[in-house]
Coordinates of C-alpha atoms in Angstrom, one line a residue:
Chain W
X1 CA 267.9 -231.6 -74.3
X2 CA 265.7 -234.1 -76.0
X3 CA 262.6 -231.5 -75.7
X4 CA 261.5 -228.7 -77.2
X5 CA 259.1 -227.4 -74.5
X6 CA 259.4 -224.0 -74.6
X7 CA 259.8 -222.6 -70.9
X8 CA 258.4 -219.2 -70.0
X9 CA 259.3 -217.1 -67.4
X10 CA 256.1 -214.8 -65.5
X11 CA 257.5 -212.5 -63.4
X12 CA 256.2 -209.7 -61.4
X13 CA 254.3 -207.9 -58.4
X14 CA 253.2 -210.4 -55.2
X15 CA 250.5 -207.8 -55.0
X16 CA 249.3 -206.4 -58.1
X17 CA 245.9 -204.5 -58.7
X18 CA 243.0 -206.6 -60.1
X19 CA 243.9 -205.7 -63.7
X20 CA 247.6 -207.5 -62.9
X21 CA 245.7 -210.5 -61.8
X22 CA 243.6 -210.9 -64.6
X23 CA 246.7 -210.1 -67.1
X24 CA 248.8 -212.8 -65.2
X25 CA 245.9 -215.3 -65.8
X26 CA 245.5 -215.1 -69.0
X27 CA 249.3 -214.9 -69.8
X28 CA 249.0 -218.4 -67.7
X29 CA 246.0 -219.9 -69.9
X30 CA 247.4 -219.0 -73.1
X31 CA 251.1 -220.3 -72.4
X32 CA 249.4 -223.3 -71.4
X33 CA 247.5 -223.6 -74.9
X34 CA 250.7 -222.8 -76.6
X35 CA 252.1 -225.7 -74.9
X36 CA 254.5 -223.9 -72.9
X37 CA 256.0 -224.4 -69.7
X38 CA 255.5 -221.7 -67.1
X39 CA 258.2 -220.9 -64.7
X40 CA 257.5 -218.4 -61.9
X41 CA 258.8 -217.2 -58.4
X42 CA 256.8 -219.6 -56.9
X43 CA 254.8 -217.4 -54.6
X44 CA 251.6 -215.2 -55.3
X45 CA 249.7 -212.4 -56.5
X46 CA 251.2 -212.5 -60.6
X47 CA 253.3 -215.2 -59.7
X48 CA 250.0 -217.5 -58.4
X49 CA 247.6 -215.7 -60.9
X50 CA 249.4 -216.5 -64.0
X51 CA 250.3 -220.5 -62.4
X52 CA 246.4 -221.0 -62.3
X53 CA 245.9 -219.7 -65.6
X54 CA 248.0 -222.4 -66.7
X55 CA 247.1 -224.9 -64.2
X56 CA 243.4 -224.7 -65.2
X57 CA 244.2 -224.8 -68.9
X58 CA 246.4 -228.1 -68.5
X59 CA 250.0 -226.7 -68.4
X60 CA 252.3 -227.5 -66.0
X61 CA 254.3 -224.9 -63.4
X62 CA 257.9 -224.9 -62.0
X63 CA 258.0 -222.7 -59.3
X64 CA 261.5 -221.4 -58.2
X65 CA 261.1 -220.0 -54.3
X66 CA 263.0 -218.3 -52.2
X67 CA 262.3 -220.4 -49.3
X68 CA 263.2 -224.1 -48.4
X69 CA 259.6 -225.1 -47.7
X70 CA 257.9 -226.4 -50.4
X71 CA 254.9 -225.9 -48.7
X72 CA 255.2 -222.2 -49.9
X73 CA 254.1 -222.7 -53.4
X74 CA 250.6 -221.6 -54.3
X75 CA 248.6 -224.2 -55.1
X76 CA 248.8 -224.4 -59.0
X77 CA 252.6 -225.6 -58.8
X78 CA 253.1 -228.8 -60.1
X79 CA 257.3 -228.8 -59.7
X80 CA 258.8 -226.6 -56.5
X81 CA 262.0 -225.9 -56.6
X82 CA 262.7 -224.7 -52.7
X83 CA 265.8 -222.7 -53.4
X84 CA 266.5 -221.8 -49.6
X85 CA 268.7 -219.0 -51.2
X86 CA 266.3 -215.7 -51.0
X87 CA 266.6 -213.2 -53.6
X88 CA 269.6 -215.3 -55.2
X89 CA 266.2 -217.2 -56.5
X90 CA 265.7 -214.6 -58.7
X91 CA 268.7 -215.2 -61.0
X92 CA 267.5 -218.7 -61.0
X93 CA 264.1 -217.8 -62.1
X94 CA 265.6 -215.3 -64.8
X95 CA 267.9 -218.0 -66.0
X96 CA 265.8 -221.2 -66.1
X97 CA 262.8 -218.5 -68.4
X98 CA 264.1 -218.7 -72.4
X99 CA 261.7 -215.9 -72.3
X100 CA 260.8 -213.3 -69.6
X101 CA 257.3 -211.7 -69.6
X102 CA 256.9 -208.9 -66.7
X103 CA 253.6 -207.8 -65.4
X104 CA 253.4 -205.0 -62.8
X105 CA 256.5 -205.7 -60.9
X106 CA 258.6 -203.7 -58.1
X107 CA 262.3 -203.8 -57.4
X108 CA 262.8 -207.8 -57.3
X109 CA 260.9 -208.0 -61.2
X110 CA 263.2 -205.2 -61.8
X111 CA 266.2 -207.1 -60.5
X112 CA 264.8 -210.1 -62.6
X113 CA 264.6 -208.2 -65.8
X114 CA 267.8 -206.8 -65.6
X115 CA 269.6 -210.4 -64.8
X116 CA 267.4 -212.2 -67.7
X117 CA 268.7 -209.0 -70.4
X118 CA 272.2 -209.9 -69.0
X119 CA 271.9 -212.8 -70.2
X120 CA 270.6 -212.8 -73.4
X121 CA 266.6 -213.6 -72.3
X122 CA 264.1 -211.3 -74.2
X123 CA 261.9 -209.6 -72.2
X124 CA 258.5 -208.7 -72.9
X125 CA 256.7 -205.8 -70.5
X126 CA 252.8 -206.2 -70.0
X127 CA 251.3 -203.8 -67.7
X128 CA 254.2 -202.9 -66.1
X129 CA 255.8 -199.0 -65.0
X130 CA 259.5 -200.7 -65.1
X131 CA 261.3 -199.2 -68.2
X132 CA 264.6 -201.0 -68.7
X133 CA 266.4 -200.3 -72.2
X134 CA 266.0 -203.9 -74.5
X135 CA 262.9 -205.1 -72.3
X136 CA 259.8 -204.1 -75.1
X137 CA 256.5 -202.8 -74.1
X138 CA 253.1 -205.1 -75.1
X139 CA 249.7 -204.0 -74.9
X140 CA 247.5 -207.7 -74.1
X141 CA 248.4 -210.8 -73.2
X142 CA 248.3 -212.0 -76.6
X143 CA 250.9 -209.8 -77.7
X144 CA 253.4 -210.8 -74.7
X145 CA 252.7 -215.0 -75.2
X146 CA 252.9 -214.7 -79.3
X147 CA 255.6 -212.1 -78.9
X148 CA 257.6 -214.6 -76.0
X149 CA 257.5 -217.5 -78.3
X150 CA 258.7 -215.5 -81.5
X151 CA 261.6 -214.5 -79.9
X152 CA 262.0 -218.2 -78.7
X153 CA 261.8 -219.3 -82.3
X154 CA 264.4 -216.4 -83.7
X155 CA 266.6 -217.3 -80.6
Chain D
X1 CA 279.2 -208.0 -34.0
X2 CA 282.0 -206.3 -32.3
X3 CA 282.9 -203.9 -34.7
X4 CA 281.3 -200.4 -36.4
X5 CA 283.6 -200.4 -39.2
X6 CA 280.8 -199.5 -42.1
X7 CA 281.0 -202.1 -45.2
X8 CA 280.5 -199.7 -48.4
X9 CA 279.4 -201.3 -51.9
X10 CA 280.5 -199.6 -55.1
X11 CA 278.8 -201.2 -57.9
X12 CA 279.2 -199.9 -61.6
X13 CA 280.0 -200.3 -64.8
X14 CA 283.3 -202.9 -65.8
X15 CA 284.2 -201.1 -68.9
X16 CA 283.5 -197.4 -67.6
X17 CA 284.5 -194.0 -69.3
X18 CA 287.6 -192.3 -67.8
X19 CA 285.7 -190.4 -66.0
X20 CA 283.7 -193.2 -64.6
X21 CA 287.3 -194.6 -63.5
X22 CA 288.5 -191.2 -62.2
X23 CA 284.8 -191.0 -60.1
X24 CA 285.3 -194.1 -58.9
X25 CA 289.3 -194.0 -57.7
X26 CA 288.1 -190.8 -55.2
X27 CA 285.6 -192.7 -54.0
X28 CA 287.7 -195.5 -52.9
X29 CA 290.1 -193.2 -51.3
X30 CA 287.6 -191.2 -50.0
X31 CA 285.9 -194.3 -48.0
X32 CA 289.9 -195.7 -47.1
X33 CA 289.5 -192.1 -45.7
X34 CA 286.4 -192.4 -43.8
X35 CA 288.2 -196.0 -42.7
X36 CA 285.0 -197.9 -44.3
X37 CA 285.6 -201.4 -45.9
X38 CA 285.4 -201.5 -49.4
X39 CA 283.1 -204.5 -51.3
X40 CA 283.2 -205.1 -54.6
X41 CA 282.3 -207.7 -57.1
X42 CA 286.1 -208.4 -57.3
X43 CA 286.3 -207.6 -61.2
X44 CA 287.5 -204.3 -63.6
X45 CA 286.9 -201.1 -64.2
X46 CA 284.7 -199.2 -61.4
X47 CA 285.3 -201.9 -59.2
X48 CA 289.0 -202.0 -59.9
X49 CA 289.2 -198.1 -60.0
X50 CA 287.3 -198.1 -56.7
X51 CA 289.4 -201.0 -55.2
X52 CA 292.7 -198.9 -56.2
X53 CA 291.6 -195.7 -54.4
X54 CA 290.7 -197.5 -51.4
X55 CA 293.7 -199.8 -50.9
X56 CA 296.2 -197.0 -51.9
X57 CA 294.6 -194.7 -49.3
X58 CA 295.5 -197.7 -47.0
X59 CA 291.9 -199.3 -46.6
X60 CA 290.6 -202.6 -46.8
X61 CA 288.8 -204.5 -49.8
X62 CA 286.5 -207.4 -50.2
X63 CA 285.7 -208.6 -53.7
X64 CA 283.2 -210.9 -54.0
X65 CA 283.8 -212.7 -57.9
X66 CA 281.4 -214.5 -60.0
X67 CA 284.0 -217.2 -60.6
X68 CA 285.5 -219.9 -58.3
X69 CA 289.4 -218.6 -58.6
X70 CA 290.2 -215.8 -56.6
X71 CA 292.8 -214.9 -59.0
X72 CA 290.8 -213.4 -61.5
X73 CA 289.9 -210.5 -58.3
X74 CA 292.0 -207.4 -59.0
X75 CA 295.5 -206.8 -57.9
X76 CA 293.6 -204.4 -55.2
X77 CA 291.5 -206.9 -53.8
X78 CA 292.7 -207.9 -50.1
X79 CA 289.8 -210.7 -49.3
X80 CA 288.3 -212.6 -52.1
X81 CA 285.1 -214.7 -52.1
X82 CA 285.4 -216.6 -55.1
X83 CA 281.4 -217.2 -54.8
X84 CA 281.4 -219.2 -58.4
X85 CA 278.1 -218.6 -58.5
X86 CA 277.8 -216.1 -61.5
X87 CA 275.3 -213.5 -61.4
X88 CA 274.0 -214.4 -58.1
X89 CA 276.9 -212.8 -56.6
X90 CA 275.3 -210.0 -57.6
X91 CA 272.6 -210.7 -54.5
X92 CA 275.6 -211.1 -52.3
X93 CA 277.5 -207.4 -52.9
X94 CA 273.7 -205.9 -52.8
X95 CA 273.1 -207.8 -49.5
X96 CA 276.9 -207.3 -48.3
X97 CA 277.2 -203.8 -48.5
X98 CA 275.7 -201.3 -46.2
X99 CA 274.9 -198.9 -48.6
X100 CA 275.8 -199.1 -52.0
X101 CA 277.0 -196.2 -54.4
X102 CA 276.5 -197.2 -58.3
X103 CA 278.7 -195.8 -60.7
X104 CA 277.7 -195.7 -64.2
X105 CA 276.5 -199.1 -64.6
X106 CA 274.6 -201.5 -66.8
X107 CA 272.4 -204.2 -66.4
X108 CA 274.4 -205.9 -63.5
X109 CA 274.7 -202.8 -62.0
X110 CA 271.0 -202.6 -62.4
X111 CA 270.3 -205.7 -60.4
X112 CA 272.5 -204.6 -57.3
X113 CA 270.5 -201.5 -57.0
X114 CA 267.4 -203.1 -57.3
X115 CA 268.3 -206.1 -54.5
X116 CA 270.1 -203.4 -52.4
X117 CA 267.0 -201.3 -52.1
X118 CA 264.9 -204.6 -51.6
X119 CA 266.8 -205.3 -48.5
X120 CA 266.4 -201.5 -47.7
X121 CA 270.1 -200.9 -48.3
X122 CA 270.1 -197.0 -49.3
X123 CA 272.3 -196.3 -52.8
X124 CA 273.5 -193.6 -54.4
X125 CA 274.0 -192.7 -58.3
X126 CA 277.0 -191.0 -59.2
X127 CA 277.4 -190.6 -62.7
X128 CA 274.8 -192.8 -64.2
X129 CA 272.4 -192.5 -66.2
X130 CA 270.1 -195.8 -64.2
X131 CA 267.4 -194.1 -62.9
X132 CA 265.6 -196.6 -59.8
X133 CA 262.8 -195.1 -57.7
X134 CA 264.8 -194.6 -54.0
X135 CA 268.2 -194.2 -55.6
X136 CA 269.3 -190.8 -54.9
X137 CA 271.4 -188.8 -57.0
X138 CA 274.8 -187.4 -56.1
X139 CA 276.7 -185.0 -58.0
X140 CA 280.6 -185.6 -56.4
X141 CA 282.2 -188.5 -55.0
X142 CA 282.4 -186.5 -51.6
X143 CA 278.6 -186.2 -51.8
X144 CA 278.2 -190.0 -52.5
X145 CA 280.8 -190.8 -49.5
X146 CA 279.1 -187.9 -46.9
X147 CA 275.8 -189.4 -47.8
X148 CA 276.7 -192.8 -47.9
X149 CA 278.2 -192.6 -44.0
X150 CA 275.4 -190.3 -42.8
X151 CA 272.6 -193.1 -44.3
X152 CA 274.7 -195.3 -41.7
X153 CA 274.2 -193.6 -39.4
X154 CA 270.7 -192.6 -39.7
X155 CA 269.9 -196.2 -40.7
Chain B
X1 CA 295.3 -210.2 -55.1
X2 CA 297.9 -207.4 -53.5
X3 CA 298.0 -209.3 -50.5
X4 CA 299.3 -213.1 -48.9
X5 CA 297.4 -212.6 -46.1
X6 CA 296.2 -216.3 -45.7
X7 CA 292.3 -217.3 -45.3
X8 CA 291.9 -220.0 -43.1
X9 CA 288.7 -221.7 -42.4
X10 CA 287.5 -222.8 -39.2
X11 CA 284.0 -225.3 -39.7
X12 CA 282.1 -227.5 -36.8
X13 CA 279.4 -228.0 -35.1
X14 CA 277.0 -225.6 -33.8
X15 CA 276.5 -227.6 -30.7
X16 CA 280.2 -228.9 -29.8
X17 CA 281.4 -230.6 -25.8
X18 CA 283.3 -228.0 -24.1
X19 CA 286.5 -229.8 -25.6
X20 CA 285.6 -228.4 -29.0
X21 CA 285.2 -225.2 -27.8
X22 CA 288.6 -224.8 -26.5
X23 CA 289.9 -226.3 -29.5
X24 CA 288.4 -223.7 -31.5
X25 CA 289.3 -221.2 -29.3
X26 CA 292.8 -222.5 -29.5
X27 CA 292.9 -222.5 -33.3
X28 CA 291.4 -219.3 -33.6
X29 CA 293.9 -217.2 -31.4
X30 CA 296.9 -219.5 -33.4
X31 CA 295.4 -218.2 -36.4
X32 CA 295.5 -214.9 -35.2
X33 CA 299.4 -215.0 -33.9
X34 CA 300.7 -216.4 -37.4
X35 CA 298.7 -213.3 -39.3
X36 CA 295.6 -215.1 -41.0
X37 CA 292.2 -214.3 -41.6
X38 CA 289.6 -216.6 -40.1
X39 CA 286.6 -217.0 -41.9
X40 CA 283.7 -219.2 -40.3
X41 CA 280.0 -219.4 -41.0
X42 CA 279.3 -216.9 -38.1
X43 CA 277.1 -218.4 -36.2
X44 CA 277.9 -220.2 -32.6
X45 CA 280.1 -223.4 -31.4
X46 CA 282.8 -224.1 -33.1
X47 CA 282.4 -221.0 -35.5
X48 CA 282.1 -218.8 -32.6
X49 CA 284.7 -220.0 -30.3
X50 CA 287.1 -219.7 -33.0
X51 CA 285.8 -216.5 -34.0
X52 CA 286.2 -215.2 -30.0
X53 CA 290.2 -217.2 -29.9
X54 CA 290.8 -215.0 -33.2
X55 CA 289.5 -211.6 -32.3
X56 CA 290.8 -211.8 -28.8
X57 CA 294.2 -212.1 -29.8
X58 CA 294.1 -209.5 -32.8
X59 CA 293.0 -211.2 -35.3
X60 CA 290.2 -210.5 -38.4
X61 CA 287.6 -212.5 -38.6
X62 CA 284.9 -213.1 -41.8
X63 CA 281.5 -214.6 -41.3
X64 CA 279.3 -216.3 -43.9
X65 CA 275.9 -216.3 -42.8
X66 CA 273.1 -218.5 -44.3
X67 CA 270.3 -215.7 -43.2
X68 CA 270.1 -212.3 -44.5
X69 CA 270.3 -210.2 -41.0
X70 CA 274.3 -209.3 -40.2
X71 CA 272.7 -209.0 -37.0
X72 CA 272.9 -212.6 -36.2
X73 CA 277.0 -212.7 -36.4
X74 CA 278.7 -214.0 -33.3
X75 CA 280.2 -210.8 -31.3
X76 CA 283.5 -211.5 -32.6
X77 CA 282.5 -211.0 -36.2
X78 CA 284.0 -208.3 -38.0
X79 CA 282.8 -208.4 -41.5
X80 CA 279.5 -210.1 -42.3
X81 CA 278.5 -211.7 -45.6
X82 CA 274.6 -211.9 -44.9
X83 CA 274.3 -214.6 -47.6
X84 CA 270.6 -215.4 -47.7
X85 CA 271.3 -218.4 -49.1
X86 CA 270.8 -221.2 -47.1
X87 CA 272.5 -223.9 -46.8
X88 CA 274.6 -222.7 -50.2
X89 CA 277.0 -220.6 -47.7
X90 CA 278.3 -223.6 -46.9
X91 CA 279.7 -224.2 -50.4
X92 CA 280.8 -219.7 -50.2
X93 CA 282.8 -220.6 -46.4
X94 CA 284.8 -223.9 -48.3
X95 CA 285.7 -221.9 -51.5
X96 CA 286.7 -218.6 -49.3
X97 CA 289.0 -220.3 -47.1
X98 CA 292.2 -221.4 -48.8
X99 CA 292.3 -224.7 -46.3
X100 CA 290.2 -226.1 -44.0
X101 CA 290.0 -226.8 -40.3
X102 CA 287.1 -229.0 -38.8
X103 CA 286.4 -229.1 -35.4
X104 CA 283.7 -231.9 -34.3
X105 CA 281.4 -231.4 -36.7
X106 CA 277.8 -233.2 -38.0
X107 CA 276.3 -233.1 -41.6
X108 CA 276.6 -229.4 -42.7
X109 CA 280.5 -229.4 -41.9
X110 CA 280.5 -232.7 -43.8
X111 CA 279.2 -230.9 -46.8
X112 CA 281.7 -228.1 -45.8
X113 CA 285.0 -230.6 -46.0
X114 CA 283.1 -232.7 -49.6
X115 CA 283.1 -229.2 -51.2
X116 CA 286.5 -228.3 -50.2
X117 CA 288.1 -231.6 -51.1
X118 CA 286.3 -231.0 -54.2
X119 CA 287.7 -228.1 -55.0
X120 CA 291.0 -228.4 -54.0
X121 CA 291.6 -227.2 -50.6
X122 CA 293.6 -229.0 -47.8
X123 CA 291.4 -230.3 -44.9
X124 CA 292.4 -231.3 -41.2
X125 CA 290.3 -232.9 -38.8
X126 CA 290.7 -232.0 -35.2
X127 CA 288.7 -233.8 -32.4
X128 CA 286.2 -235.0 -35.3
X129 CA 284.8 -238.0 -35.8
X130 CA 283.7 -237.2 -39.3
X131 CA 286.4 -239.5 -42.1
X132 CA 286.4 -238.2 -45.2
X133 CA 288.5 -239.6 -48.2
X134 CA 291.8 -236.9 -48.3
X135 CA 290.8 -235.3 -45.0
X136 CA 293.7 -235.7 -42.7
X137 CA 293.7 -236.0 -38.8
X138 CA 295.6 -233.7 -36.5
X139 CA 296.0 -233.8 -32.9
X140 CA 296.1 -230.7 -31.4
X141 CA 295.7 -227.1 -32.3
X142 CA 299.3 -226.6 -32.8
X143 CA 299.3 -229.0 -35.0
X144 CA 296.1 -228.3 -37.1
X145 CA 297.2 -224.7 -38.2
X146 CA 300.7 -225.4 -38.6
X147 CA 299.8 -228.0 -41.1
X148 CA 297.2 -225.5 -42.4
X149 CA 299.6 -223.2 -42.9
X150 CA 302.2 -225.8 -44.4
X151 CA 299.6 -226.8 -46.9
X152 CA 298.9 -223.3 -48.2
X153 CA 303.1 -222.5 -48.4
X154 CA 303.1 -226.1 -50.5
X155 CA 299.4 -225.0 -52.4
Chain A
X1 CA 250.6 -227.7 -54.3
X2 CA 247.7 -229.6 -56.3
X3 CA 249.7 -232.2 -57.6
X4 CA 251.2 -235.2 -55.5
X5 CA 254.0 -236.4 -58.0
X6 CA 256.8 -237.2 -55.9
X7 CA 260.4 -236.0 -57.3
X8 CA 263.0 -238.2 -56.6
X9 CA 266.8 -237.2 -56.9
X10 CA 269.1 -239.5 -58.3
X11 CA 272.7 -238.3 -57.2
X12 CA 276.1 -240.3 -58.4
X13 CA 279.4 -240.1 -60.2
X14 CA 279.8 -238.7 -63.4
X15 CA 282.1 -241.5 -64.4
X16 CA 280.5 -244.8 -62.8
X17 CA 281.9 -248.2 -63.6
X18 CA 279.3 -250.1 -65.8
X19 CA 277.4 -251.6 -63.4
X20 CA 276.5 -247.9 -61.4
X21 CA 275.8 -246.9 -65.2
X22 CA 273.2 -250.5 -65.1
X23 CA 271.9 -249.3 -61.4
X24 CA 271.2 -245.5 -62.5
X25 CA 269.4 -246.6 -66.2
X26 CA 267.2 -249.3 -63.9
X27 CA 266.1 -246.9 -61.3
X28 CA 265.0 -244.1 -63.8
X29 CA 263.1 -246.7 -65.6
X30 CA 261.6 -247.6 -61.9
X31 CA 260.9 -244.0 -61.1
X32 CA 259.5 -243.6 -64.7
X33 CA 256.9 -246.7 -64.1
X34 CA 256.5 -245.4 -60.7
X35 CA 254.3 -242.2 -61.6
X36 CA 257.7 -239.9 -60.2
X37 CA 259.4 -237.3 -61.4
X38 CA 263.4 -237.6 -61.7
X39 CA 265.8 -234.7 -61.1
X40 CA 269.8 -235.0 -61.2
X41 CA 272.7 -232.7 -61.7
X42 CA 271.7 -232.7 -65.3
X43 CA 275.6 -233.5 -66.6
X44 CA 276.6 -237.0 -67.4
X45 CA 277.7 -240.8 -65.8
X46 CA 274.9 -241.3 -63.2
X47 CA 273.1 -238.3 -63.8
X48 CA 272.4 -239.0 -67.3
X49 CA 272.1 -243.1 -67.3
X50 CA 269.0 -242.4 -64.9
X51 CA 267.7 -239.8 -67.1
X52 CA 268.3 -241.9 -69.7
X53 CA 266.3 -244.7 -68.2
X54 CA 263.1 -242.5 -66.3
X55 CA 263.1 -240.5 -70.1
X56 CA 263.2 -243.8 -72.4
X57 CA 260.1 -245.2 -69.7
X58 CA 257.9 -242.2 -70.2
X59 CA 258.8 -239.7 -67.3
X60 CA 260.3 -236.5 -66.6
X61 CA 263.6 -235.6 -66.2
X62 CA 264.8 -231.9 -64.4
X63 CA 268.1 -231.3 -64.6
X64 CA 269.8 -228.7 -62.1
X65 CA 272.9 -227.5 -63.8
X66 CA 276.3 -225.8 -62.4
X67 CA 276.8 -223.6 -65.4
X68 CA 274.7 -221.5 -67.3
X69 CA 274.4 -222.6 -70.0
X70 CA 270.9 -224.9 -70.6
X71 CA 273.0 -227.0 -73.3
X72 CA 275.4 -228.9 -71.4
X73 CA 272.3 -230.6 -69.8
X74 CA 272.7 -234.3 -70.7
X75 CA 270.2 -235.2 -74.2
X76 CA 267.4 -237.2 -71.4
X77 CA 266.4 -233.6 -69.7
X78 CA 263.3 -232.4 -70.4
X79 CA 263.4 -229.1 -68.1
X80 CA 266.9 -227.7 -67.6
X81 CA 267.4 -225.3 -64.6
X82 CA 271.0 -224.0 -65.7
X83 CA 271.7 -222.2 -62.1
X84 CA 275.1 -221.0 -62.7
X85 CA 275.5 -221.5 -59.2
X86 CA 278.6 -224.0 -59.6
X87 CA 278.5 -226.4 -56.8
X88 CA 275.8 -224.6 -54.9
X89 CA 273.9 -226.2 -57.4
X90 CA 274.3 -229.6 -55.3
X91 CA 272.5 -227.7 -52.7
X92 CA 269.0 -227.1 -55.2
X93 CA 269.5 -231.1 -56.0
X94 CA 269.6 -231.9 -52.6
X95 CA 266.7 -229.6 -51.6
X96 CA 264.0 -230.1 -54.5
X97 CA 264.3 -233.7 -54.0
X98 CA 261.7 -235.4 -51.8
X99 CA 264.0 -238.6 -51.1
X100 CA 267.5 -239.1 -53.1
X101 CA 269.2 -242.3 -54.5
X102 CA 273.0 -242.2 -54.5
X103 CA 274.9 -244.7 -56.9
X104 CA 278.7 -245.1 -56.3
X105 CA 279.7 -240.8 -56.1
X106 CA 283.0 -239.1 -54.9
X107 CA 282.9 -235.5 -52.8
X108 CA 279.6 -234.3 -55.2
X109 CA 277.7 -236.4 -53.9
X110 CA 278.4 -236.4 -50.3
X111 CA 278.1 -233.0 -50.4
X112 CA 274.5 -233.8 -51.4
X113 CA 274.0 -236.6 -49.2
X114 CA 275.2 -234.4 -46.5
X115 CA 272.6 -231.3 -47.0
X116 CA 269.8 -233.8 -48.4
X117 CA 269.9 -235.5 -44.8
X118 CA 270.5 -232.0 -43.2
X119 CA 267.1 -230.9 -44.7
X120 CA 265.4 -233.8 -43.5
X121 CA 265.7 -236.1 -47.1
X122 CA 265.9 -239.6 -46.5
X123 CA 268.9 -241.0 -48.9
X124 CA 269.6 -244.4 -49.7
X125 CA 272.9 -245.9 -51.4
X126 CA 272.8 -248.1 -53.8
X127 CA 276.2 -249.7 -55.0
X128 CA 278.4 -246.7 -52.9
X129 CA 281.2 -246.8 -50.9
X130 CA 280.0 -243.4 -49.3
X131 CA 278.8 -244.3 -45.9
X132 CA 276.9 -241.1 -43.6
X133 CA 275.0 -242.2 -40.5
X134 CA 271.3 -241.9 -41.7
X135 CA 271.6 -242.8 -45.5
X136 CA 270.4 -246.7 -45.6
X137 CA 272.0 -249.1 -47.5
X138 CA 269.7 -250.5 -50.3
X139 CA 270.8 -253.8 -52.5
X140 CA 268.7 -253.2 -55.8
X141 CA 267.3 -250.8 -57.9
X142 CA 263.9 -252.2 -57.1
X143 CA 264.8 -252.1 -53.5
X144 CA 265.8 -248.1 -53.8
X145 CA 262.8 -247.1 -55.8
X146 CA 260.3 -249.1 -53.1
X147 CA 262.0 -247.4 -50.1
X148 CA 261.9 -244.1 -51.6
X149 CA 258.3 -244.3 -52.4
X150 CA 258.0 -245.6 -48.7
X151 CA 259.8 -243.1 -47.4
X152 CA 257.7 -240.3 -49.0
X153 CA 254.2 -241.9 -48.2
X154 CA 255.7 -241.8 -44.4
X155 CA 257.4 -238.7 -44.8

């Protein structure tokens, strides 16, 4: 790889509460002001909040989706990756993230954190009821994105 | 499809404790019993132990591997789908299975729970120490084979 | 693997002239008489004709759906993979089967017969006017799973 | 989506003679000049001599990998999916490209041809032997990169 674009992985709820959106978001701006790239599920709620946030501060988004239809990315993806392959699109969106940050989340985050631990992703938890042992707890977006690309460096 | 023959999971750990072996053996045989199908993700420990109980209680079992050689199944192993596509496989045994009953268990294990319940598969702990909102504890591998069938049932 | 029970996979089109169909009936209920497994994608045509020739003389039959819903296995399935992935069950039904038979066929068994030349399987072509590089051409039914089952003695 | 970049997949053997090495390198550097965004198989032979070219002209470069691994990408990638998905990984190429360019290719790549014309991709060979009915011969580089961008503006 000629680049060293850090890639960052936003995973978590398709319908979060307002405090989830606004967390997504700004995980979204900053990555993008950090120069990162953000990978998501491709979809919405977290997934869409934290692709505008980047979108609107100049970063670009992959979006990884279960479906075939590209047409089925929110509007703030720049790349769509139409998978066709369902939940199997989660271990692709665990796998392409160097870094995972979770906000919110249900049982496919879950299944997303648990694939990206597996292998070897750290795995930053914003806002989020999931407990999985080796994924760490932050308190603000600041924490997760500084946190996310400290582990990236150490890597 | 024509037939009723139930399709049991048994997910869990690949380097278990004897007793996770010795839970995982009576399940096998108990499910050979109940003449379910056995699937597996094709590999060691619980899902060899499970596969051995099973197929020496004269039922059937499908391991689903990681890798593209169906060699590297078990020797208990009677149809192998050599998926070769890594953790993803994982989405496959979750989605393959009826109902799934984890024993012990790690992060993969972790990720078959969480897609199972997705998909509104119901699964069973027996022995583990994961803990997943919907997973019901069992305390004996007839418990996790009664309730397993009557979930089948009731599904 | 405990057992020699031979996989043998049937491919074709969805949509094939009644001639296919009684060729896939034909090498379906062969199949079944000389002990194999048939594995298909499980949906209609070819897959389901040879799916009906298998189970109606005895035979076991495995199908590989694309969608997540068991549900939409031809009647004569008996265990269903509910892949939810796509067109990438293609590549799962040409690593399953140990050699390939294609019946008719259009684009997706094309990518069917590619991936199984690819990864080493034998492939015969029977009433198909697909030509692929190291797929060979067989006459009748007899003929296609007799050489199927010559190439997997020889594998 | 916001953003109207087209993504182009270049598909092809991994060991080309010279010249497909000449016809990859020339259409990267037309997709580069061309405002597009490049995605191959990531690995090397006419996956990376495109990258190479599109990379060395200023564009992008994704590279959908078999393994898992995001360091077998070839040095011209900028964003490395590593799907671990082995040759269902042809499946993503054929799918997140919007038109595809063969060059020479073996079984790969009409596995890709195959599913990319399946899903509705236009594909055009350029220097290949591979002949499927509804992939249209092209002469040039120039010729390849004009038709594609044709073929997306109609799409």
């Amino acid at each position: 790889m000629k680049t060293k674009t850090p890639i960052i992985g936003v995973i978590g709820s398709s319908e979060p509460c307002d405090n989830g959106l606004f967390l997504a978001y700004e995980v979204g701006r900053l990555l993008a002001e950090a120069g990162a790239i953000l990978v998501t599920g491709g979809l919405g709620g977290v997934m869409e909040a934290a692709s505008r946030g980047c979108s609107e501060a100049g970063g670009q988004v992959l979006g990884i989706l279960p479906g075939d239809n590209p047409s089925s990315a929110n509007p703030y993806v720049d790349i769509a990756i139409p998978s066709g392959m369902g939940h199997a699109r989660n271990v692709l969106v665990a796998q392409t993230a160097q870094v995972l940050i979770a906000i919110e989340g249900e049982l496919g985050t879950l299944s997303e954190i648990a694939i990206g631990l597996k292998v070897g992703r750290a795995v930053f938890l914003l806002g989020s009821i999931l407990r999985v042992k080796g994924a760490v707890e932050v308190a603000t977006p600041q924490q997760a994105v500084s946190a996310a690309l400290l582990a990236l460096r150490e890597g």
